Amino acid sequence: MFGLIEAQKKRQPQKTQLPPEPRELVVKLDDGLCFDEFGRAVTSLLEDLLYRTSHIEQPVRRLDILREKLTPRNRAQFERLEKVLESIERLASSGTLAEVVLVQGSTISLAQYVTHIRLQAARWNDNTNRHQDALKLSKLNLFRAVASVDDILAPTNGPRSAKCFLFVKVVSQCSSEATSIEGFEIRPTLPPSRAKCRTIFNLCQSTEIPKDESGAETDNEQSDSPAGVWYQLAQNLPSVSISSS
């Protein structure tokens, strides 16, 4: 009897364990991208960086100026934020226009400060090397916007209740190739400040209009969609001061 059971086990097909599939978020370029999947990690890094560098009196005009002021402890935070900027920079290098909105407040509807930036495209018709200058300027504009809200995010007394929300909207510009952007992944056992830069977000260009089961076109302005985020910003921020760079 025991031998029969062993023979049946051997005849059963062995289950092969497949490698885990990488996590990714696919969105359409014309819908925009909101950093919801790793927003807490980005928020934590931005808040920590702004809080620790709020003592800098001179305006941030070059990245190396701020780098010289960093301590060894928060240098890693700066490098992580720089990875986010480099990811957005790669969008510009692919010929993609990007709009960045940095929102500060406890919620989007209660935001106190909004910075809107339109990143430059990196491709030029005459094929000159000026695209490098465009990349640097786009990166500096974004970082300068982050650094400009130091005084608001770091009050002199009392606990800070403000949060920092970062939204990126990409606009396709005659490019059919997919673009990748790196993000931060939060592990359940670690705080957001120790997020690992390992998640890959694929930004795939698509011209298809989403439809529901009945075949009707769906509303792109739903609050839970990336496009709905921009609609929500437009509806809830009519009186907020917007600084364009």
PDB file of C-alpha atoms in Angstrom:
ATOM      1  CA  MET A   1       0.000   0.000   0.000  1.00  0.00           C
ATOM      2  CA  PHE A   2       2.810   2.361   0.911  1.00  0.00           C
ATOM      3  CA  GLY A   3       4.609   1.566  -2.348  1.00  0.00           C
ATOM      4  CA  LEU A   4       1.440   2.313  -4.361  1.00  0.00           C
ATOM      5  CA  ILE A   5       1.138   5.766  -2.794  1.00  0.00           C
ATOM      6  CA  GLU A   6       4.775   6.544  -3.564  1.00  0.00           C
ATOM      7  CA  ALA A   7       4.292   5.457  -7.183  1.00  0.00           C
ATOM      8  CA  GLN A   8       1.256   7.746  -7.553  1.00  0.00           C
ATOM      9  CA  LYS A   9       3.244  10.695  -6.201  1.00  0.00           C
ATOM     10  CA  LYS A  10       5.992  10.090  -8.742  1.00  0.00           C
ATOM     11  CA  ARG A  11       3.462   9.994 -11.613  1.00  0.00           C
ATOM     12  CA  GLN A  12       2.019  13.374 -10.633  1.00  0.00           C
ATOM     13  CA  PRO A  13       3.503  16.281 -12.609  1.00  0.00           C
ATOM     14  CA  GLN A  14       5.890  18.404 -10.625  1.00  0.00           C
ATOM     15  CA  LYS A  15       4.854  22.042 -10.221  1.00  0.00           C
ATOM     16  CA  THR A  16       7.481  24.454 -11.432  1.00  0.00           C
ATOM     17  CA  GLN A  17       7.823  27.716  -9.537  1.00  0.00           C
ATOM     18  CA  LEU A  18       7.797  30.647 -11.928  1.00  0.00           C
ATOM     19  CA  PRO A  19       9.950  33.677 -11.175  1.00  0.00           C
ATOM     20  CA  PRO A  20       7.980  36.665  -9.846  1.00  0.00           C
ATOM     21  CA  GLU A  21       6.915  39.116 -12.514  1.00  0.00           C
ATOM     22  CA  PRO A  22       8.229  42.654 -12.126  1.00  0.00           C
ATOM     23  CA  ARG A  23       5.680  45.163 -10.898  1.00  0.00           C
ATOM     24  CA  GLU A  24       4.882  47.869 -13.365  1.00  0.00           C
ATOM     25  CA  LEU A  25       2.291  50.513 -14.005  1.00  0.00           C
ATOM     26  CA  VAL A  26       1.232  51.150 -17.591  1.00  0.00           C
ATOM     27  CA  VAL A  27      -0.501  54.416 -18.397  1.00  0.00           C
ATOM     28  CA  LYS A  28      -1.202  56.386 -21.527  1.00  0.00           C
ATOM     29  CA  LEU A  29       0.938  59.392 -22.255  1.00  0.00           C
ATOM     30  CA  ASP A  30      -2.009  61.642 -23.010  1.00  0.00           C
ATOM     31  CA  ASP A  31      -3.616  60.787 -19.664  1.00  0.00           C
ATOM     32  CA  GLY A  32      -0.668  61.915 -17.606  1.00  0.00           C
ATOM     33  CA  LEU A  33       1.023  60.170 -14.716  1.00  0.00           C
ATOM     34  CA  CYS A  34       0.476  60.613 -11.014  1.00  0.00           C
ATOM     35  CA  PHE A  35       3.062  59.177  -8.652  1.00  0.00           C
ATOM     36  CA  ASP A  36       0.444  57.397  -6.544  1.00  0.00           C
ATOM     37  CA  GLU A  37       2.161  54.011  -6.523  1.00  0.00           C
ATOM     38  CA  PHE A  38       5.222  55.354  -4.735  1.00  0.00           C
ATOM     39  CA  GLY A  39       3.955  58.772  -3.764  1.00  0.00           C
ATOM     40  CA  ARG A  40       4.529  58.237  -0.067  1.00  0.00           C
ATOM     41  CA  ALA A  41       8.177  57.477  -0.637  1.00  0.00           C
ATOM     42  CA  VAL A  42       8.657  60.527  -2.856  1.00  0.00           C
ATOM     43  CA  THR A  43       6.747  62.657  -0.358  1.00  0.00           C
ATOM     44  CA  SER A  44       8.944  61.476   2.492  1.00  0.00           C
ATOM     45  CA  LEU A  45      12.142  62.126   0.561  1.00  0.00           C
ATOM     46  CA  LEU A  46      11.038  65.575  -0.568  1.00  0.00           C
ATOM     47  CA  GLU A  47       9.894  66.631   2.879  1.00  0.00           C
ATOM     48  CA  ASP A  48      13.078  65.379   4.491  1.00  0.00           C
ATOM     49  CA  LEU A  49      15.259  67.116   1.914  1.00  0.00           C
ATOM     50  CA  LEU A  50      13.388  70.407   2.192  1.00  0.00           C
ATOM     51  CA  TYR A  51      13.409  70.320   5.978  1.00  0.00           C
ATOM     52  CA  ARG A  52      17.122  69.583   6.222  1.00  0.00           C
ATOM     53  CA  THR A  53      18.137  72.195   3.649  1.00  0.00           C
ATOM     54  CA  SER A  54      15.841  75.008   4.772  1.00  0.00           C
ATOM     55  CA  HIS A  55      18.777  76.801   6.425  1.00  0.00           C
ATOM     56  CA  ILE A  56      20.295  77.645   3.056  1.00  0.00           C
ATOM     57  CA  GLU A  57      19.941  81.393   2.528  1.00  0.00           C
ATOM     58  CA  GLN A  58      21.149  81.767  -1.021  1.00  0.00           C
ATOM     59  CA  PRO A  59      18.857  80.670  -3.851  1.00  0.00           C
ATOM     60  CA  VAL A  60      19.547  77.339  -5.443  1.00  0.00           C
ATOM     61  CA  ARG A  61      20.867  78.184  -8.879  1.00  0.00           C
ATOM     62  CA  ARG A  62      22.984  75.115  -9.507  1.00  0.00           C
ATOM     63  CA  LEU A  63      22.765  71.620  -8.144  1.00  0.00           C
ATOM     64  CA  ASP A  64      26.380  71.694  -6.995  1.00  0.00           C
ATOM     65  CA  ILE A  65      25.626  74.644  -4.699  1.00  0.00           C
ATOM     66  CA  LEU A  66      23.183  72.561  -2.732  1.00  0.00           C
ATOM     67  CA  ARG A  67      25.394  69.493  -2.858  1.00  0.00           C
ATOM     68  CA  GLU A  68      28.171  71.415  -1.097  1.00  0.00           C
ATOM     69  CA  LYS A  69      25.785  72.298   1.742  1.00  0.00           C
ATOM     70  CA  LEU A  70      24.659  68.723   2.338  1.00  0.00           C
ATOM     71  CA  THR A  71      25.828  66.647   5.260  1.00  0.00           C
ATOM     72  CA  PRO A  72      26.847  63.009   4.806  1.00  0.00           C
ATOM     73  CA  ARG A  73      23.553  61.972   6.406  1.00  0.00           C
ATOM     74  CA  ASN A  74      21.209  63.725   4.000  1.00  0.00           C
ATOM     75  CA  ARG A  75      23.426  63.341   0.954  1.00  0.00           C
ATOM     76  CA  ALA A  76      21.741  60.000   0.265  1.00  0.00           C
ATOM     77  CA  GLN A  77      18.343  61.726   0.325  1.00  0.00           C
ATOM     78  CA  PHE A  78      19.566  64.242  -2.223  1.00  0.00           C
ATOM     79  CA  GLU A  79      20.830  61.445  -4.460  1.00  0.00           C
ATOM     80  CA  ARG A  80      17.480  59.680  -4.286  1.00  0.00           C
ATOM     81  CA  LEU A  81      15.630  62.842  -5.226  1.00  0.00           C
ATOM     82  CA  GLU A  82      18.120  63.344  -8.026  1.00  0.00           C
ATOM     83  CA  LYS A  83      17.141  59.920  -9.385  1.00  0.00           C
ATOM     84  CA  VAL A  84      13.571  61.142  -9.676  1.00  0.00           C
ATOM     85  CA  LEU A  85      14.767  64.219 -11.534  1.00  0.00           C
ATOM     86  CA  GLU A  86      16.926  62.095 -13.820  1.00  0.00           C
ATOM     87  CA  SER A  87      13.917  59.915 -14.620  1.00  0.00           C
ATOM     88  CA  ILE A  88      11.926  62.970 -15.645  1.00  0.00           C
ATOM     89  CA  GLU A  89      14.984  64.163 -17.520  1.00  0.00           C
ATOM     90  CA  ARG A  90      14.939  60.967 -19.568  1.00  0.00           C
ATOM     91  CA  LEU A  91      11.401  61.788 -20.634  1.00  0.00           C
ATOM     92  CA  ALA A  92      12.703  65.033 -22.089  1.00  0.00           C
ATOM     93  CA  SER A  93      15.609  63.239 -23.733  1.00  0.00           C
ATOM     94  CA  SER A  94      13.142  61.029 -25.625  1.00  0.00           C
ATOM     95  CA  GLY A  95      11.512  64.070 -27.169  1.00  0.00           C
ATOM     96  CA  THR A  96       8.600  64.044 -24.748  1.00  0.00           C
ATOM     97  CA  LEU A  97       7.232  67.226 -23.269  1.00  0.00           C
ATOM     98  CA  ALA A  98       6.490  66.930 -19.572  1.00  0.00           C
ATOM     99  CA  GLU A  99       4.526  69.118 -17.225  1.00  0.00           C
ATOM    100  CA  VAL A 100       5.326  68.914 -13.527  1.00  0.00           C
ATOM    101  CA  VAL A 101       3.064  70.158 -10.768  1.00  0.00           C
ATOM    102  CA  LEU A 102       4.384  70.309  -7.218  1.00  0.00           C
ATOM    103  CA  VAL A 103       1.545  70.719  -4.711  1.00  0.00           C
ATOM    104  CA  GLN A 104       2.101  71.559  -1.037  1.00  0.00           C
ATOM    105  CA  GLY A 105      -0.649  71.172   1.542  1.00  0.00           C
ATOM    106  CA  SER A 106      -2.439  68.664   3.747  1.00  0.00           C
ATOM    107  CA  THR A 107      -4.608  67.648   0.774  1.00  0.00           C
ATOM    108  CA  ILE A 108      -4.861  68.698  -2.851  1.00  0.00           C
ATOM    109  CA  SER A 109      -8.016  70.729  -2.230  1.00  0.00           C
ATOM    110  CA  LEU A 110      -6.353  72.522   0.713  1.00  0.00           C
ATOM    111  CA  ALA A 111      -3.083  73.200  -1.068  1.00  0.00           C
ATOM    112  CA  GLN A 112      -1.326  76.402  -0.119  1.00  0.00           C
ATOM    113  CA  TYR A 113       1.266  76.553  -2.866  1.00  0.00           C
ATOM    114  CA  VAL A 114       1.469  75.148  -6.369  1.00  0.00           C
ATOM    115  CA  THR A 115       4.448  75.224  -8.700  1.00  0.00           C
ATOM    116  CA  HIS A 116       3.807  74.427 -12.339  1.00  0.00           C
ATOM    117  CA  ILE A 117       6.702  73.646 -14.677  1.00  0.00           C
ATOM    118  CA  ARG A 118       6.681  72.749 -18.345  1.00  0.00           C
ATOM    119  CA  LEU A 119       9.824  70.849 -19.191  1.00  0.00           C
ATOM    120  CA  GLN A 120      11.476  71.560 -22.506  1.00  0.00           C
ATOM    121  CA  ALA A 121      11.742  69.034 -25.268  1.00  0.00           C
ATOM    122  CA  ALA A 122      15.246  67.752 -25.846  1.00  0.00           C
ATOM    123  CA  ARG A 123      15.070  67.260 -29.597  1.00  0.00           C
ATOM    124  CA  TRP A 124      15.949  70.084 -31.919  1.00  0.00           C
ATOM    125  CA  ASN A 125      15.202  70.270 -35.629  1.00  0.00           C
ATOM    126  CA  ASP A 126      18.768  71.177 -36.582  1.00  0.00           C
ATOM    127  CA  ASN A 127      20.237  68.172 -34.672  1.00  0.00           C
ATOM    128  CA  THR A 128      22.591  70.333 -32.642  1.00  0.00           C
ATOM    129  CA  ASN A 129      23.848  69.499 -29.185  1.00  0.00           C
ATOM    130  CA  ARG A 130      21.651  72.114 -27.553  1.00  0.00           C
ATOM    131  CA  HIS A 131      19.463  69.330 -26.166  1.00  0.00           C
ATOM    132  CA  GLN A 132      21.972  68.961 -23.316  1.00  0.00           C
ATOM    133  CA  ASP A 133      21.254  72.529 -22.260  1.00  0.00           C
ATOM    134  CA  ALA A 134      17.533  71.811 -22.427  1.00  0.00           C
ATOM    135  CA  LEU A 135      17.926  68.798 -20.161  1.00  0.00           C
ATOM    136  CA  LYS A 136      19.947  70.740 -17.616  1.00  0.00           C
ATOM    137  CA  LEU A 137      17.482  73.610 -17.631  1.00  0.00           C
ATOM    138  CA  SER A 138      14.517  71.287 -17.175  1.00  0.00           C
ATOM    139  CA  LYS A 139      16.203  69.564 -14.267  1.00  0.00           C
ATOM    140  CA  LEU A 140      17.185  72.853 -12.654  1.00  0.00           C
ATOM    141  CA  ASN A 141      13.676  74.238 -13.039  1.00  0.00           C
ATOM    142  CA  LEU A 142      12.206  71.264 -11.239  1.00  0.00           C
ATOM    143  CA  PHE A 143      14.774  71.284  -8.461  1.00  0.00           C
ATOM    144  CA  ARG A 144      14.519  75.045  -8.035  1.00  0.00           C
ATOM    145  CA  ALA A 145      10.765  74.673  -7.636  1.00  0.00           C
ATOM    146  CA  VAL A 146      11.254  72.034  -4.966  1.00  0.00           C
ATOM    147  CA  ALA A 147      13.766  74.192  -3.128  1.00  0.00           C
ATOM    148  CA  SER A 148      11.622  77.328  -3.379  1.00  0.00           C
ATOM    149  CA  VAL A 149       9.009  76.008  -0.952  1.00  0.00           C
ATOM    150  CA  ASP A 150      11.518  75.559   1.874  1.00  0.00           C
ATOM    151  CA  ASP A 151      10.045  78.345   3.984  1.00  0.00           C
ATOM    152  CA  ILE A 152       6.512  77.032   3.578  1.00  0.00           C
ATOM    153  CA  LEU A 153       7.294  73.411   4.353  1.00  0.00           C
ATOM    154  CA  ALA A 154       9.600  74.170   7.286  1.00  0.00           C
ATOM    155  CA  PRO A 155       7.918  76.576   9.741  1.00  0.00           C
ATOM    156  CA  THR A 156       9.997  77.981  12.563  1.00  0.00           C
ATOM    157  CA  ASN A 157       7.922  76.464  15.344  1.00  0.00           C
ATOM    158  CA  GLY A 158       5.414  73.682  15.794  1.00  0.00           C
ATOM    159  CA  PRO A 159       5.139  70.330  14.028  1.00  0.00           C
ATOM    160  CA  ARG A 160       4.934  70.297  10.275  1.00  0.00           C
ATOM    161  CA  SER A 161       1.579  69.068   8.975  1.00  0.00           C
ATOM    162  CA  ALA A 162       2.196  69.962   5.344  1.00  0.00           C
ATOM    163  CA  LYS A 163       2.665  67.325   2.703  1.00  0.00           C
ATOM    164  CA  CYS A 164       4.231  67.518  -0.718  1.00  0.00           C
ATOM    165  CA  PHE A 165       2.508  65.983  -3.730  1.00  0.00           C
ATOM    166  CA  LEU A 166       4.367  65.604  -7.005  1.00  0.00           C
ATOM    167  CA  PHE A 167       2.459  65.110 -10.257  1.00  0.00           C
ATOM    168  CA  VAL A 168       3.926  64.612 -13.703  1.00  0.00           C
ATOM    169  CA  LYS A 169       1.973  64.865 -16.924  1.00  0.00           C
ATOM    170  CA  VAL A 170       3.725  63.760 -20.083  1.00  0.00           C
ATOM    171  CA  VAL A 171       2.663  64.844 -23.542  1.00  0.00           C
ATOM    172  CA  SER A 172       3.606  62.677 -26.497  1.00  0.00           C
ATOM    173  CA  GLN A 173       5.544  64.428 -29.234  1.00  0.00           C
ATOM    174  CA  CYS A 174       5.848  62.352 -32.395  1.00  0.00           C
ATOM    175  CA  SER A 175       7.331  59.411 -30.528  1.00  0.00           C
ATOM    176  CA  SER A 176       5.982  55.865 -30.697  1.00  0.00           C
ATOM    177  CA  GLU A 177       8.607  54.197 -28.537  1.00  0.00           C
ATOM    178  CA  ALA A 178       7.915  53.359 -24.915  1.00  0.00           C
ATOM    179  CA  THR A 179       9.711  55.313 -22.239  1.00  0.00           C
ATOM    180  CA  SER A 180      10.684  53.941 -18.838  1.00  0.00           C
ATOM    181  CA  ILE A 181      10.872  55.810 -15.572  1.00  0.00           C
ATOM    182  CA  GLU A 182      12.293  54.605 -12.279  1.00  0.00           C
ATOM    183  CA  GLY A 183      10.287  54.795  -9.100  1.00  0.00           C
ATOM    184  CA  PHE A 184      10.546  54.017  -5.425  1.00  0.00           C
ATOM    185  CA  GLU A 185       9.130  50.807  -3.969  1.00  0.00           C
ATOM    186  CA  ILE A 186       8.019  50.723  -0.357  1.00  0.00           C
ATOM    187  CA  ARG A 187       8.621  47.475   1.528  1.00  0.00           C
ATOM    188  CA  PRO A 188       6.019  46.673   4.224  1.00  0.00           C
ATOM    189  CA  THR A 189       8.653  46.265   6.932  1.00  0.00           C
ATOM    190  CA  LEU A 190      10.509  49.497   6.165  1.00  0.00           C
ATOM    191  CA  PRO A 191       9.537  53.163   6.537  1.00  0.00           C
ATOM    192  CA  PRO A 192       9.013  55.246   3.373  1.00  0.00           C
ATOM    193  CA  SER A 193      12.345  56.983   3.903  1.00  0.00           C
ATOM    194  CA  ARG A 194      14.083  53.668   3.201  1.00  0.00           C
ATOM    195  CA  ALA A 195      12.272  52.996  -0.042  1.00  0.00           C
ATOM    196  CA  LYS A 196      14.275  51.179  -2.662  1.00  0.00           C
ATOM    197  CA  CYS A 197      14.619  52.463  -6.209  1.00  0.00           C
ATOM    198  CA  ARG A 198      13.644  49.293  -8.008  1.00  0.00           C
ATOM    199  CA  THR A 199      10.148  49.688  -9.472  1.00  0.00           C
ATOM    200  CA  ILE A 200       9.975  50.397 -13.205  1.00  0.00           C
ATOM    201  CA  PHE A 201       7.069  52.324 -14.666  1.00  0.00           C
ATOM    202  CA  ASN A 202       6.517  51.936 -18.400  1.00  0.00           C
ATOM    203  CA  LEU A 203       4.967  54.920 -20.107  1.00  0.00           C
ATOM    204  CA  CYS A 204       3.411  53.483 -23.261  1.00  0.00           C
ATOM    205  CA  GLN A 205       2.025  55.722 -25.946  1.00  0.00           C
ATOM    206  CA  SER A 206      -1.507  54.774 -26.948  1.00  0.00           C
ATOM    207  CA  THR A 207      -4.185  56.452 -29.035  1.00  0.00           C
ATOM    208  CA  GLU A 208      -6.995  54.097 -28.011  1.00  0.00           C
ATOM    209  CA  ILE A 209      -9.901  55.595 -26.068  1.00  0.00           C
ATOM    210  CA  PRO A 210     -10.909  53.412 -23.106  1.00  0.00           C
ATOM    211  CA  LYS A 211     -14.391  51.910 -23.351  1.00  0.00           C
ATOM    212  CA  ASP A 212     -16.631  50.179 -20.852  1.00  0.00           C
ATOM    213  CA  GLU A 213     -18.364  46.802 -21.275  1.00  0.00           C
ATOM    214  CA  SER A 214     -21.197  48.308 -23.319  1.00  0.00           C
ATOM    215  CA  GLY A 215     -18.745  49.781 -25.813  1.00  0.00           C
ATOM    216  CA  ALA A 216     -19.326  53.382 -24.779  1.00  0.00           C
ATOM    217  CA  GLU A 217     -16.386  55.677 -24.273  1.00  0.00           C
ATOM    218  CA  THR A 218     -15.518  56.167 -20.637  1.00  0.00           C
ATOM    219  CA  ASP A 219     -15.069  59.517 -18.954  1.00  0.00           C
ATOM    220  CA  ASN A 220     -11.390  60.391 -18.753  1.00  0.00           C
ATOM    221  CA  GLU A 221     -11.991  62.895 -15.969  1.00  0.00           C
ATOM    222  CA  GLN A 222     -12.791  60.381 -13.231  1.00  0.00           C
ATOM    223  CA  SER A 223     -11.106  61.169  -9.950  1.00  0.00           C
ATOM    224  CA  ASP A 224      -9.363  57.797  -9.758  1.00  0.00           C
ATOM    225  CA  SER A 225      -7.723  58.118 -13.175  1.00  0.00           C
ATOM    226  CA  PRO A 226      -4.473  59.980 -13.880  1.00  0.00           C
ATOM    227  CA  ALA A 227      -6.371  62.448 -16.053  1.00  0.00           C
ATOM    228  CA  GLY A 228      -8.811  62.986 -13.214  1.00  0.00           C
ATOM    229  CA  VAL A 229      -5.977  64.241 -11.057  1.00  0.00           C
ATOM    230  CA  TRP A 230      -5.427  67.167 -13.409  1.00  0.00           C
ATOM    231  CA  TYR A 231      -9.170  67.809 -13.526  1.00  0.00           C
ATOM    232  CA  GLN A 232      -9.223  67.822  -9.730  1.00  0.00           C
ATOM    233  CA  LEU A 233      -6.307  70.249  -9.637  1.00  0.00           C
ATOM    234  CA  ALA A 234      -8.095  72.586 -12.032  1.00  0.00           C
ATOM    235  CA  GLN A 235     -11.341  72.433 -10.047  1.00  0.00           C
ATOM    236  CA  ASN A 236      -9.911  72.747  -6.549  1.00  0.00           C
ATOM    237  CA  LEU A 237      -7.117  75.239  -7.103  1.00  0.00           C
ATOM    238  CA  PRO A 238      -8.750  78.291  -8.685  1.00  0.00           C
ATOM    239  CA  SER A 239      -7.360  80.777  -6.158  1.00  0.00           C
ATOM    240  CA  VAL A 240      -3.983  79.226  -5.399  1.00  0.00           C
ATOM    241  CA  SER A 241      -0.949  81.210  -6.470  1.00  0.00           C
ATOM    242  CA  ILE A 242       0.743  79.361  -9.312  1.00  0.00           C
ATOM    243  CA  SER A 243       4.344  80.075 -10.161  1.00  0.00           C
ATOM    244  CA  SER A 244       5.418  79.095 -13.673  1.00  0.00           C
ATOM    245  CA  SER A 245       9.055  78.414 -14.486  1.00  0.00           C
TER     246      SER A 245
END
